[in-house]
Short mmCIF file of C-alpha atoms and ligand atoms in Angstrom, two decimals:
data_model
loop_
_atom_site.label_atom_id
_atom_site.label_comp_id
_atom_site.label_asym_id
_atom_site.label_seq_id
_atom_site.Cartn_x
_atom_site.Cartn_y
_atom_site.Cartn_z
CA MET A 85 -29.05 38.01 -15.25
CA ILE A 86 -27.34 39.50 -17.73
CA LYS A 87 -24.60 40.82 -14.76
CA LYS A 88 -24.30 37.02 -14.28
CA PHE A 89 -24.23 36.46 -17.79
CA ILE A 90 -21.62 38.30 -18.35
CA GLN A 91 -19.49 37.49 -15.31
CA LYS A 92 -19.36 33.77 -16.51
CA ILE A 93 -18.22 35.20 -19.36
CA LEU A 94 -15.57 37.45 -18.45
CA GLY A 95 -15.70 36.02 -14.53
CA GLN A 96 -15.92 37.75 -11.30
CA PRO A 97 -13.75 41.00 -10.79
CA LYS A 98 -10.89 40.07 -8.21
CA ALA A 99 -11.55 40.22 -5.14
CA ALA A 100 -10.24 43.51 -3.28
CA ARG A 101 -8.77 41.21 -0.10
CA GLY A 102 -4.92 42.90 0.67
CA PRO A 103 -1.97 41.32 -1.44
CA VAL A 104 -3.17 38.59 -2.11
CA ASP A 105 -4.68 37.07 -5.75
CA PHE A 106 -7.77 35.07 -5.75
CA GLY A 107 -7.93 34.55 -8.81
CA LYS A 108 -11.08 35.66 -11.30
CA ARG A 109 -13.81 32.87 -10.62
CA VAL A 110 -14.61 31.39 -14.68
CA GLU A 111 -16.84 29.45 -14.91
CA ILE A 112 -16.04 26.64 -18.19
CA PRO A 113 -18.84 25.30 -20.26
CA ALA A 114 -18.38 21.13 -21.03
CA SER A 115 -18.34 22.09 -24.83
CA VAL A 116 -15.30 23.64 -24.15
CA HIS A 117 -13.68 21.26 -21.32
CA GLY A 118 -15.17 18.26 -22.74
CA ILE A 119 -15.01 16.15 -19.74
CA ASN A 120 -17.61 13.26 -19.91
CA PRO A 121 -20.18 13.02 -16.92
CA ALA A 122 -20.17 9.90 -17.82
CA LEU A 123 -16.75 9.09 -15.77
CA VAL A 124 -17.70 10.55 -12.79
CA ASP A 125 -18.48 8.09 -10.35
CA GLU A 126 -21.75 7.83 -8.98
CA ARG A 127 -20.68 7.93 -5.65
CA ALA A 128 -19.29 11.29 -5.61
CA LEU A 129 -22.07 11.71 -8.22
CA ASN A 130 -24.25 10.97 -4.61
CA VAL A 131 -22.40 12.95 -2.30
CA VAL A 132 -22.97 16.36 -4.51
CA ARG A 133 -26.24 15.94 -5.19
CA THR A 134 -27.21 15.12 -1.73
CA LEU A 135 -24.74 18.07 -0.20
CA GLN A 136 -26.68 20.06 -3.12
CA ASP A 137 -29.90 19.30 -2.05
CA ALA A 138 -29.36 20.09 1.44
CA GLY A 139 -29.01 23.91 -0.32
CA TYR A 140 -24.74 23.53 -0.04
CA GLU A 141 -22.17 24.63 -2.53
CA ALA A 142 -20.14 21.02 -3.49
CA TYR A 143 -18.34 20.08 -6.51
CA VAL A 144 -15.84 17.75 -7.92
CA VAL A 145 -12.42 18.91 -6.81
CA GLY A 146 -8.52 18.60 -7.31
CA GLY A 147 -6.77 15.81 -9.38
CA ALA A 148 -9.91 14.32 -10.06
CA VAL A 149 -11.25 17.03 -12.26
CA ARG A 150 -7.84 17.22 -13.42
CA ASP A 151 -7.31 13.27 -14.14
CA LEU A 152 -10.85 13.96 -16.17
CA LEU A 153 -9.81 16.62 -17.98
CA LEU A 154 -7.11 14.74 -19.31
CA GLY A 155 -8.90 12.46 -19.97
CA LEU A 156 -7.93 9.86 -17.39
CA ARG A 157 -9.33 7.81 -15.56
CA PRO A 158 -9.80 9.35 -12.02
CA LYS A 159 -9.24 7.09 -8.87
CA ASP A 160 -10.39 8.48 -6.36
CA PHE A 161 -13.15 11.34 -5.96
CA ASP A 162 -13.01 14.78 -3.59
CA VAL A 163 -15.27 16.54 -3.23
CA ALA A 164 -15.01 19.87 -1.55
CA THR A 165 -18.45 22.06 -0.23
CA ASP A 166 -19.20 24.39 1.91
CA ALA A 167 -20.59 22.76 4.46
CA THR A 168 -18.76 22.21 7.74
CA PRO A 169 -17.87 19.01 8.69
CA GLU A 170 -20.01 18.27 10.94
CA GLU A 171 -22.86 19.61 8.69
CA VAL A 172 -21.33 16.86 6.30
CA LYS A 173 -21.46 13.93 8.68
CA GLY A 174 -25.48 15.51 9.50
CA LEU A 175 -25.98 14.19 6.09
CA PHE A 176 -24.88 11.08 5.46
CA ARG A 177 -24.98 7.32 6.68
CA ARG A 178 -21.54 5.89 7.19
CA ALA A 179 -19.20 9.23 7.35
CA PHE A 180 -16.89 10.43 9.65
CA ILE A 181 -14.61 13.32 10.24
CA ILE A 182 -11.51 12.27 10.02
CA GLY A 183 -7.86 13.87 10.74
CA ARG A 184 -6.82 17.03 13.40
CA ARG A 185 -4.77 19.82 11.38
CA PHE A 186 -7.01 18.94 8.28
CA ARG A 187 -10.40 17.95 9.12
CA ILE A 188 -12.41 16.34 6.47
CA VAL A 189 -14.93 13.60 5.91
CA HIS A 190 -15.04 10.75 5.04
CA VAL A 191 -18.61 9.23 3.41
CA VAL A 192 -18.38 5.27 2.63
CA TYR A 193 -20.04 3.29 -0.19
CA GLY A 194 -19.82 -0.40 -0.01
CA ARG A 195 -17.70 -2.94 2.30
CA GLY A 196 -15.03 -4.26 3.25
CA ARG A 197 -12.69 -4.75 0.28
CA GLU A 198 -15.31 -3.34 -2.16
CA HIS A 199 -15.92 -0.49 0.09
CA GLU A 200 -15.23 3.46 -1.05
CA VAL A 201 -14.57 6.37 0.41
CA ILE A 202 -15.48 10.34 -0.72
CA GLU A 203 -13.29 12.78 0.99
CA VAL A 204 -15.70 15.52 1.36
CA SER A 205 -13.45 18.71 2.67
CA THR A 206 -15.12 22.34 3.27
CA PHE A 207 -13.36 25.32 1.19
CA ARG A 208 -10.44 26.63 3.66
CA ALA A 209 -10.74 30.25 4.31
CA HIS A 210 -7.00 31.96 3.42
CA LEU A 211 -4.73 31.38 6.06
CA ASP A 212 -3.60 35.07 7.93
CA ASN A 213 -4.14 37.11 10.37
CA ARG A 214 -7.73 38.66 7.95
CA ALA A 215 -8.44 35.17 8.37
CA ALA A 216 -8.16 34.68 12.69
CA GLU A 217 -10.34 37.89 12.14
CA GLN A 218 -13.26 36.86 9.98
CA VAL A 219 -13.47 33.42 11.71
CA LYS A 220 -14.56 35.26 14.60
CA GLY A 221 -17.87 36.40 13.74
CA ASN A 222 -18.48 32.90 11.85
CA GLU A 223 -20.71 31.30 14.12
CA LYS A 224 -19.83 27.85 11.90
CA THR A 225 -16.54 27.92 14.43
CA SER A 226 -15.88 26.06 16.95
CA LYS A 227 -14.17 27.35 20.20
CA SER A 228 -11.57 24.32 19.31
CA GLU A 229 -11.14 25.32 16.00
CA LEU A 230 -10.66 29.14 17.09
CA ALA A 231 -7.46 28.20 19.47
CA GLY A 232 -6.40 26.31 16.59
CA MET A 233 -5.94 28.97 14.76
CA LYS A 234 -3.73 30.78 17.31
CA HIS A 235 -0.66 28.08 16.64
CA ALA A 236 -1.45 27.49 12.85
CA VAL A 237 1.49 28.12 11.58
CA ASP A 238 5.18 27.18 13.08
CA SER A 239 8.22 29.84 13.38
CA SER A 240 8.78 28.76 9.66
CA GLY A 241 5.66 29.09 8.38
CA ARG A 242 4.59 25.71 8.13
CA VAL A 243 0.61 25.09 8.35
CA LEU A 244 0.52 23.34 11.15
CA ARG A 245 -4.19 23.16 11.49
CA ASP A 246 -6.14 24.73 9.40
CA ASN A 247 -9.72 24.38 10.57
CA VAL A 248 -10.91 27.95 8.56
CA TRP A 249 -13.50 27.71 6.71
CA GLY A 250 -14.22 30.09 3.59
CA PRO A 251 -15.18 31.62 -0.04
CA GLN A 252 -14.69 29.14 -2.60
CA ASP A 253 -12.00 31.37 -4.36
CA GLU A 254 -9.84 31.41 -0.43
CA ASP A 255 -10.31 27.44 -1.31
CA ALA A 256 -8.75 27.83 -4.12
CA THR A 257 -5.95 30.29 -3.43
CA ARG A 258 -4.98 27.30 -0.42
CA ARG A 259 -4.43 23.98 -3.34
CA ASP A 260 -1.30 23.82 -4.70
CA PHE A 261 -1.14 23.51 -8.37
CA THR A 262 -2.97 25.15 -10.88
CA VAL A 263 -4.27 21.78 -12.65
CA ASN A 264 -5.34 20.71 -8.62
CA ALA A 265 -7.35 23.74 -8.19
CA MET A 266 -10.45 23.41 -10.60
CA TYR A 267 -13.95 22.61 -9.46
CA TYR A 268 -16.66 20.64 -11.41
CA ASP A 269 -20.35 20.03 -11.29
CA PRO A 270 -21.42 17.46 -11.98
CA GLU A 271 -24.87 18.76 -12.14
CA SER A 272 -24.93 22.03 -14.61
CA GLN A 273 -21.53 20.21 -15.84
CA TYR A 274 -20.34 23.74 -15.45
CA LEU A 275 -15.98 23.75 -14.61
CA VAL A 276 -14.66 26.53 -11.91
CA ASP A 277 -11.68 27.72 -12.39
CA TYR A 278 -9.91 30.68 -10.64
CA HIS A 279 -5.94 30.33 -11.40
CA GLY A 280 -6.34 29.34 -14.98
CA GLY A 281 -5.96 25.79 -14.48
CA MET A 282 -7.56 25.05 -17.98
CA GLN A 283 -5.27 26.72 -19.35
CA ASP A 284 -2.55 24.93 -17.53
CA ALA A 285 -3.41 22.01 -18.98
CA LYS A 286 -4.25 22.08 -21.96
CA LYS A 287 0.13 23.72 -21.94
CA LYS A 288 0.83 20.71 -19.68
CA VAL A 289 2.59 23.02 -17.49
CA LEU A 290 3.09 22.48 -13.29
CA ARG A 291 2.49 25.94 -11.54
CA MET A 292 2.07 26.27 -8.50
CA ILE A 293 -0.48 28.94 -7.38
CA GLY A 294 1.23 32.26 -5.28
CA ASP A 295 4.49 32.09 -4.93
CA PRO A 296 6.36 28.97 -4.62
CA VAL A 297 8.73 29.39 -2.62
CA ALA A 298 6.39 30.56 0.31
CA ARG A 299 3.95 27.60 -1.18
CA TYR A 300 6.22 25.35 0.16
CA ARG A 301 7.44 26.58 3.35
CA GLU A 302 3.49 26.58 4.01
CA ASP A 303 3.80 22.86 3.45
CA PRO A 304 7.47 21.37 2.24
CA VAL A 305 4.97 18.01 1.28
CA ARG A 306 4.28 19.79 -1.74
CA ILE A 307 7.90 19.72 -2.85
CA ILE A 308 6.98 16.31 -2.70
CA ARG A 309 3.79 16.14 -4.07
CA ALA A 310 5.86 18.31 -7.00
CA VAL A 311 7.97 15.46 -7.91
CA ARG A 312 4.60 13.05 -7.45
CA PHE A 313 2.81 15.42 -10.58
CA ALA A 314 5.81 15.79 -12.76
CA ALA A 315 5.73 12.06 -12.54
CA LYS A 316 2.59 10.99 -13.70
CA LEU A 317 1.80 13.29 -16.24
CA SER A 318 5.69 13.29 -18.25
CA PRO A 319 3.84 10.96 -20.29
CA LEU A 320 1.54 13.20 -21.22
CA GLY A 321 4.20 16.27 -21.56
CA PHE A 322 3.58 18.24 -18.73
CA LYS A 323 6.72 20.01 -17.11
CA LEU A 324 7.26 21.33 -14.27
CA GLU A 325 7.27 25.48 -14.22
CA SER A 326 10.34 26.93 -13.86
CA LYS A 327 9.48 29.02 -10.92
CA THR A 328 7.53 26.02 -9.63
CA ALA A 329 10.77 24.43 -10.18
CA LYS A 330 13.65 26.38 -9.17
CA PRO A 331 13.54 26.43 -5.37
CA LEU A 332 12.26 22.39 -4.86
CA ALA A 333 15.62 21.98 -4.26
CA THR A 334 17.11 24.25 -1.99
CA MET A 335 13.64 24.00 0.04
CA LEU A 336 14.45 20.42 0.77
CA LYS A 337 15.89 20.96 4.41
CA LEU A 338 12.23 22.26 5.22
CA LEU A 339 11.04 18.62 5.09
CA GLY A 340 13.13 18.03 8.37
CA ASP A 341 9.78 19.46 10.23
CA VAL A 342 7.93 17.44 8.80
CA PRO A 343 6.64 14.18 10.87
CA GLN A 344 8.39 11.25 9.33
CA SER A 345 5.05 8.55 8.45
CA ARG A 346 3.53 11.84 5.99
CA LEU A 347 6.97 11.68 4.31
CA PHE A 348 6.56 7.77 4.89
CA ASP A 349 3.39 7.88 3.24
CA GLU A 350 4.09 10.47 0.41
CA MET A 351 6.96 8.37 -0.48
CA LEU A 352 4.98 4.96 -0.75
CA LYS A 353 2.32 7.78 -3.21
CA LEU A 354 5.53 8.48 -5.15
CA LEU A 355 6.05 4.42 -5.11
CA GLN A 356 3.20 2.81 -5.44
CA THR A 357 0.96 5.04 -7.61
CA GLY A 358 2.90 3.87 -11.05
CA HIS A 359 5.50 5.61 -11.58
CA ALA A 360 8.21 4.57 -9.62
CA LEU A 361 10.47 5.20 -12.43
CA ALA A 362 9.93 8.44 -13.56
CA SER A 363 9.61 9.66 -9.62
CA VAL A 364 13.32 8.35 -9.57
CA ALA A 365 13.88 10.40 -12.97
CA GLN A 366 11.99 12.58 -11.72
CA LEU A 367 14.40 13.19 -8.38
CA GLN A 368 17.09 12.55 -10.57
CA GLU A 369 16.52 15.44 -13.16
CA LEU A 370 15.21 18.15 -10.45
CA GLY A 371 19.03 17.23 -8.07
CA LEU A 372 16.06 16.41 -5.42
CA HIS A 373 18.24 12.44 -5.59
CA LYS A 374 18.83 12.51 -1.79
CA GLY A 375 17.27 14.73 1.29
CA ILE A 376 13.99 13.73 0.93
CA TYR A 377 13.54 10.88 3.21
CA PRO A 378 16.67 8.43 4.04
CA LEU A 379 14.34 5.29 2.83
CA LEU A 380 14.04 7.06 -0.11
CA ASP A 381 17.86 8.29 -0.74
CA VAL A 382 17.50 4.29 -0.66
CA VAL A 383 15.88 3.66 -3.32
CA VAL A 384 17.36 6.04 -5.42
CA GLU A 385 20.51 5.36 -5.19
CA ARG A 386 19.47 1.42 -5.70
CA ALA A 387 16.92 2.23 -9.19
CA ASP A 388 19.62 1.66 -11.29
CA THR A 389 20.35 -2.12 -10.13
CA ALA A 390 18.95 -4.73 -11.74
CA PHE A 391 17.17 -5.97 -8.81
CA VAL A 392 15.59 -2.71 -7.32
CA LYS A 393 14.91 -1.71 -11.29
CA ALA A 394 12.61 -4.84 -11.57
CA ALA A 395 11.02 -4.07 -7.96
CA LEU A 396 9.96 -0.78 -9.46
CA ALA A 397 9.13 -1.72 -12.92
CA ASP A 398 7.42 -4.61 -11.27
CA THR A 399 5.05 -2.02 -8.59
CA ASP A 400 4.60 -0.06 -11.80
CA ARG A 401 3.25 -2.68 -14.09
CA ARG A 402 0.70 -4.48 -11.27
CA VAL A 403 -0.50 -0.51 -9.99
CA GLY A 404 -1.10 -0.36 -13.74
CA GLU A 405 -3.16 -3.77 -14.59
CA GLU A 406 -5.00 -2.48 -11.13
CA LYS A 407 -3.20 -5.47 -9.22
CA PRO A 408 -3.27 -4.30 -5.45
CA VAL A 409 0.58 -3.36 -4.43
CA ALA A 410 1.61 -4.12 -0.82
CA PRO A 411 4.62 -1.22 0.55
CA SER A 412 5.94 -4.17 2.36
CA PHE A 413 6.64 -5.91 -1.53
CA LEU A 414 8.69 -3.48 -2.14
CA LEU A 415 10.69 -2.48 0.53
CA ALA A 416 11.37 -5.94 1.07
CA CYS A 417 13.39 -5.85 -2.65
CA VAL A 418 15.21 -2.86 -1.53
CA LEU A 419 16.63 -3.57 1.16
CA TRP A 420 17.01 -7.26 0.22
CA ALA A 421 21.30 -6.61 -0.52
CA ASP A 422 21.77 -5.13 2.97
CA VAL A 423 20.00 -7.80 4.29
CA LYS A 424 21.97 -9.98 2.60
CA LEU A 425 25.30 -8.78 2.95
CA GLY A 426 24.37 -8.83 7.24
CA TRP A 427 23.57 -12.90 6.76
CA ASP A 428 26.72 -13.54 4.93
CA GLN A 429 29.00 -11.91 6.78
CA ARG A 430 27.10 -13.71 10.15
CA VAL A 431 27.20 -17.22 8.89
CA ALA A 432 31.23 -16.65 7.65
CA ASN A 433 30.93 -16.03 11.29
CA ARG A 434 29.78 -19.68 12.38
CA VAL A 435 26.38 -18.52 13.13
CA PRO A 436 23.75 -20.94 11.34
CA PRO A 437 21.90 -19.56 8.40
CA PHE A 438 18.22 -19.03 10.08
CA PRO A 439 19.57 -17.31 12.84
CA ALA A 440 21.99 -15.11 11.22
CA LEU A 441 19.23 -14.61 8.56
CA GLN A 442 17.21 -13.82 11.83
CA GLU A 443 19.45 -11.21 13.36
CA ALA A 444 20.31 -10.17 9.65
CA ILE A 445 16.82 -8.93 9.21
CA ASP A 446 15.97 -7.44 13.05
CA GLU A 447 19.33 -5.26 12.12
CA VAL A 448 18.55 -3.48 8.54
CA PHE A 449 14.80 -3.48 10.28
CA ASP A 450 16.12 -0.96 12.66
CA ALA A 451 18.74 0.73 11.06
CA ARG A 452 16.37 1.56 7.65
CA ILE A 453 12.58 1.58 8.64
CA GLY A 454 11.47 4.71 11.01
CA ASP A 455 8.85 5.37 13.09
CA VAL A 456 5.56 4.76 10.71
CA SER A 457 2.98 3.94 11.38
CA GLY A 458 2.37 0.22 10.92
CA ARG A 459 5.78 -0.16 11.93
CA GLY A 460 4.59 -3.70 13.31
CA LYS A 461 2.37 -5.03 10.25
CA LEU A 462 5.17 -4.23 7.84
CA ALA A 463 7.73 -5.39 9.74
CA ALA A 464 6.23 -8.97 10.57
CA ASP A 465 5.54 -9.06 6.48
CA MET A 466 9.19 -7.85 5.38
CA ARG A 467 10.36 -10.44 7.75
CA GLU A 468 7.76 -13.44 5.88
CA ILE A 469 9.26 -12.66 2.86
CA TRP A 470 12.76 -12.74 3.14
CA MET A 471 12.78 -15.66 5.82
CA MET A 472 10.75 -17.52 2.67
CA GLN A 473 13.82 -17.31 0.75
CA PRO A 474 16.08 -19.97 1.94
CA ARG A 475 13.16 -22.25 2.48
CA PHE A 476 12.40 -22.15 -1.63
CA GLU A 477 16.19 -23.89 -1.94
CA LYS A 478 14.57 -27.26 0.28
CA ARG A 479 12.60 -28.65 -2.10
CA ILE A 480 12.65 -32.27 -0.30
CA GLY A 481 9.63 -33.79 2.32
CA SER A 482 6.85 -31.75 3.46
CA THR A 483 8.54 -28.63 3.19
CA PRO A 484 7.61 -27.63 0.05
CA PHE A 485 3.97 -28.62 1.17
CA SER A 486 3.92 -26.12 4.11
CA LEU A 487 5.03 -23.46 2.61
CA VAL A 488 2.64 -22.73 -0.62
CA GLU A 489 -0.24 -23.01 2.03
CA GLN A 490 1.16 -20.44 4.29
CA PRO A 491 -0.54 -16.79 3.80
CA ARG A 492 2.08 -14.95 2.27
CA PHE A 493 3.32 -17.72 0.21
CA ARG A 494 2.75 -15.37 -3.02
CA ALA A 495 4.61 -12.69 -1.85
CA GLY A 496 7.29 -14.37 -0.85
CA PHE A 497 7.02 -16.46 -4.07
CA ASP A 498 6.72 -13.05 -6.44
CA PHE A 499 10.41 -12.16 -4.75
CA LEU A 500 11.73 -15.18 -5.51
CA ARG A 501 10.62 -15.03 -9.62
CA LEU A 502 11.74 -10.98 -9.25
CA ARG A 503 14.95 -12.17 -7.59
CA ALA A 504 15.14 -14.96 -10.69
CA GLU A 505 14.94 -12.78 -13.11
CA VAL A 506 17.55 -10.75 -12.00
CA ALA A 507 19.77 -13.89 -11.70
CA ASP A 508 19.46 -13.91 -7.90
CA VAL A 509 18.73 -17.59 -7.82
CA GLU A 510 18.37 -20.40 -10.77
CA LEU A 511 15.17 -19.08 -13.00
CA THR A 512 14.36 -23.24 -12.68
CA LEU A 513 13.76 -22.44 -9.36
CA ALA A 514 10.76 -19.90 -9.66
CA ASP A 515 9.68 -22.27 -12.26
CA TRP A 516 9.32 -24.77 -10.95
CA TRP A 517 7.71 -23.41 -7.57
CA GLN A 518 5.37 -21.89 -9.59
CA GLU A 519 4.49 -25.34 -11.28
CA PHE A 520 4.17 -26.93 -7.52
CA SER A 521 2.16 -24.32 -6.41
CA MET A 522 -0.07 -25.37 -8.98
CA ALA A 523 -0.52 -28.73 -8.97
CA ASP A 524 -1.87 -31.49 -7.49
CA ASP A 525 -0.86 -33.34 -4.52
CA ALA A 526 0.37 -36.54 -6.84
CA ALA A 527 2.04 -34.27 -9.23
CA ARG A 528 3.86 -32.12 -6.59
CA GLU A 529 5.16 -35.69 -5.11
CA ASP A 530 6.70 -35.73 -9.03
CA LEU A 531 8.09 -32.83 -8.90
CA ILE A 532 9.88 -32.91 -5.36
CA GLN A 533 11.46 -36.40 -6.75
CA GLN A 534 12.71 -34.80 -10.12
CA ALA A 535 14.38 -31.77 -7.97
CA LYS A 536 15.58 -34.16 -5.38
CA SER A 537 18.01 -36.22 -8.60
CA GLU A 538 18.85 -32.46 -9.96
CA LYS A 539 21.83 -32.00 -8.92
CA GLY A 540 23.41 -29.14 -6.41
CA ASN A 541 19.51 -28.38 -5.45
CA SER A 542 20.09 -28.21 -1.04
CA SER A 543 22.31 -25.68 -1.11
CA SER A 544 19.89 -23.11 1.85
CA GLY A 545 23.12 -20.87 2.27
CA PRO A 546 22.54 -16.97 1.98
CA ALA A 547 21.81 -15.68 -1.14
CA GLY A 548 20.05 -19.01 -2.03
CA ALA A 549 21.38 -20.43 -4.85
CA SER A 550 24.27 -20.61 -7.25
CA LYS A 551 25.56 -17.22 -9.48
CA THR A 552 25.63 -19.31 -12.52
CA ARG A 553 22.26 -18.59 -14.40
CA ARG A 554 21.42 -20.99 -17.38
CA ALA A 555 19.83 -19.47 -20.39
CA PRO A 556 16.40 -18.58 -19.80
CA ARG A 557 13.49 -21.22 -20.06
CA ARG A 558 10.54 -20.97 -22.25
CA ARG A 559 7.74 -20.45 -19.84
CA LYS A 560 4.68 -21.88 -19.98
CA PRO A 561 1.64 -19.46 -20.41
CA ALA A 562 0.59 -20.15 -16.94
CA ALA A 563 -2.47 -22.27 -16.99
CA LYS A 564 -6.00 -21.11 -14.77
CA ASN A 565 -6.05 -23.00 -11.86
CA ALA A 566 -9.74 -23.91 -10.53
CA ALA A 567 -9.89 -20.55 -8.70
CA GLY A 568 -9.60 -18.61 -11.82
CA ASN A 569 -5.95 -17.01 -10.61
CA SER A 570 -3.68 -17.34 -13.25
CA GLY A 571 -0.98 -18.64 -12.44
CA ALA A 572 1.51 -18.14 -8.87
CA SER A 573 3.23 -15.48 -10.00
CA ASP A 574 0.29 -14.01 -11.01
CA ALA A 575 -2.45 -13.97 -8.31
CA GLY A 576 -0.13 -11.20 -6.31
CA HIS A 577 2.15 -10.21 -4.04
CA VAL A 578 -0.22 -9.14 -1.35
CA PRO A 579 -2.04 -12.13 0.25
CA SER A 580 -5.23 -12.96 -0.57
CA SER A 581 -5.89 -12.51 3.59
CA ASP A 582 -5.54 -8.65 3.55
P1 ATP B 69 -3.81 11.82 -7.30
O1 ATP B 69 -4.75 11.58 -8.19
O2 ATP B 69 -2.01 11.97 -6.52
O3 ATP B 69 -5.21 11.63 -6.54
P2 ATP B 69 -4.50 14.78 -6.15
O4 ATP B 69 -4.37 15.50 -6.93
O5 ATP B 69 -5.71 13.67 -6.00
O6 ATP B 69 -3.91 14.20 -6.62
P3 ATP B 69 -4.60 14.30 -3.20
O7 ATP B 69 -4.07 14.47 -2.49
O8 ATP B 69 -5.75 13.45 -3.21
O9 ATP B 69 -4.36 14.38 -4.64
O10 ATP B 69 -5.80 15.90 -3.09
C1 ATP B 69 -6.61 16.56 -3.29
C2 ATP B 69 -6.95 17.93 -3.78
O11 ATP B 69 -6.75 19.03 -2.71
C3 ATP B 69 -5.38 18.78 -4.72
O12 ATP B 69 -5.96 18.30 -5.57
C4 ATP B 69 -4.86 19.59 -4.35
O13 ATP B 69 -6.23 20.40 -4.84
C5 ATP B 69 -5.66 19.73 -2.60
N1 ATP B 69 -3.67 19.49 -2.14
C6 ATP B 69 -3.72 17.98 -1.12
N2 ATP B 69 -2.83 18.46 -0.90
C7 ATP B 69 -2.32 19.67 -0.65
C8 ATP B 69 -1.52 20.49 -0.24
N3 ATP B 69 -0.75 20.28 0.23
N4 ATP B 69 -1.43 21.45 -0.33
C9 ATP B 69 -2.35 21.77 -1.61
N5 ATP B 69 -2.94 21.39 -1.49
C10 ATP B 69 -2.68 20.14 -1.56
MG1 MG B 70 -7.00 12.62 -5.16
#
């Protein structure tokens, strides 16, 4: 009892397992860490309780603990346990083992749009030969996992498969940053920390656990994660520790071995989690403006142009307001300059405007979007946003009536609004569509009459309207429509059918 108490205060002795520093277990009570237990998601709480009741260790882990400690509201909750994925799955009604390279369990609560996933991962063993040896005597490890071990690391040290289970201190040492490697037990309210994450959180330091060079080599995606957390936590004053930051630029080439779709996903996390502008700033500051992923290079290159800057700022605003964001919208903004160029060139060569736009889109898509998952839907959504743009110029007959009924009208309209903000089209055009989308049929007819009498409104050529911009008109506050949505521009660039 006394020994346990002393261990709690001083931490456990360093594990004597070769040259690796697994840190020492420190248990920090609520009176010191100050986490508000009420901020823990009740589904995460349920997962932890269920696992603990079944006799396993279970903790909230990773980014959720970091955010709770910093007083931020975690966007998702991860749980770590010593139960294997199969054991976890057996305890929940709707649980699915996912991933091959890194097997975890998704425990699902609720259905449809409102559903919530708690990710449960089994403590990972330190990855070395000893782990392979240990695994042989571990009855929890299946034959296929043993086979996987033999191929766990490639010639550059990149971890290919990571499904060997181990004790908690090894799991902690496998995580990336010290502030991401803490465990919180919502029952006892103890925070378990092996690598000084709590002190680093206080000092506002992002420090890679272990040797940063080796850790980036093991998983080069950590390079992008370093940028993401530096961006996310920069408003709180966090900085990358110099040893963690220094090798980033020189190790960039390792990303060449990472599958395109993983890079694409990481790029989206940089751009669509509310810190797009800060991420671009970090990429520039850290010398990573080129070379992570071709499409991201384009984003950084164009981040100072009015349109892309407005799109990034708009995305950050929406995420901050907890509105949905779609990759198709942001990417359509980023690649609009290429589409316009290809469109202009074709029209100059006497290709009619609509087929010219189609061709320009095909070309841009092939040149800029790699082999990523969901490519088909992404392409379709981007195409619709772009193809709608010249249709916004046709405010006659039945065109506006059918356009406004399109499932992706809102995305197309938000794109138009953003173009108007940077004087790529007239602000009055966006205002007109705003009013039209909110109006009843009679008022819509009036609006069409009004548009007819306006001069020069029938242009449908490339690049849309004239380049002159009227003095910005004060916008009416958007009235609420019957559905309670406050107008087209606020309704979101994600279609209601998503
Ligand atoms: P966010 O707030 O963006 O969700 P997060 O820290 O929770 O950030 P996740 O990608 O959700 O990040 O991962 C959860 C945890 O898993 C991390 O906090 C970290 O401990 C660990 N982790 C995830 N990816 C890696 C990686 N590539 N290398 C090492 N540890 C990782
Ligand atoms: Mg997370």
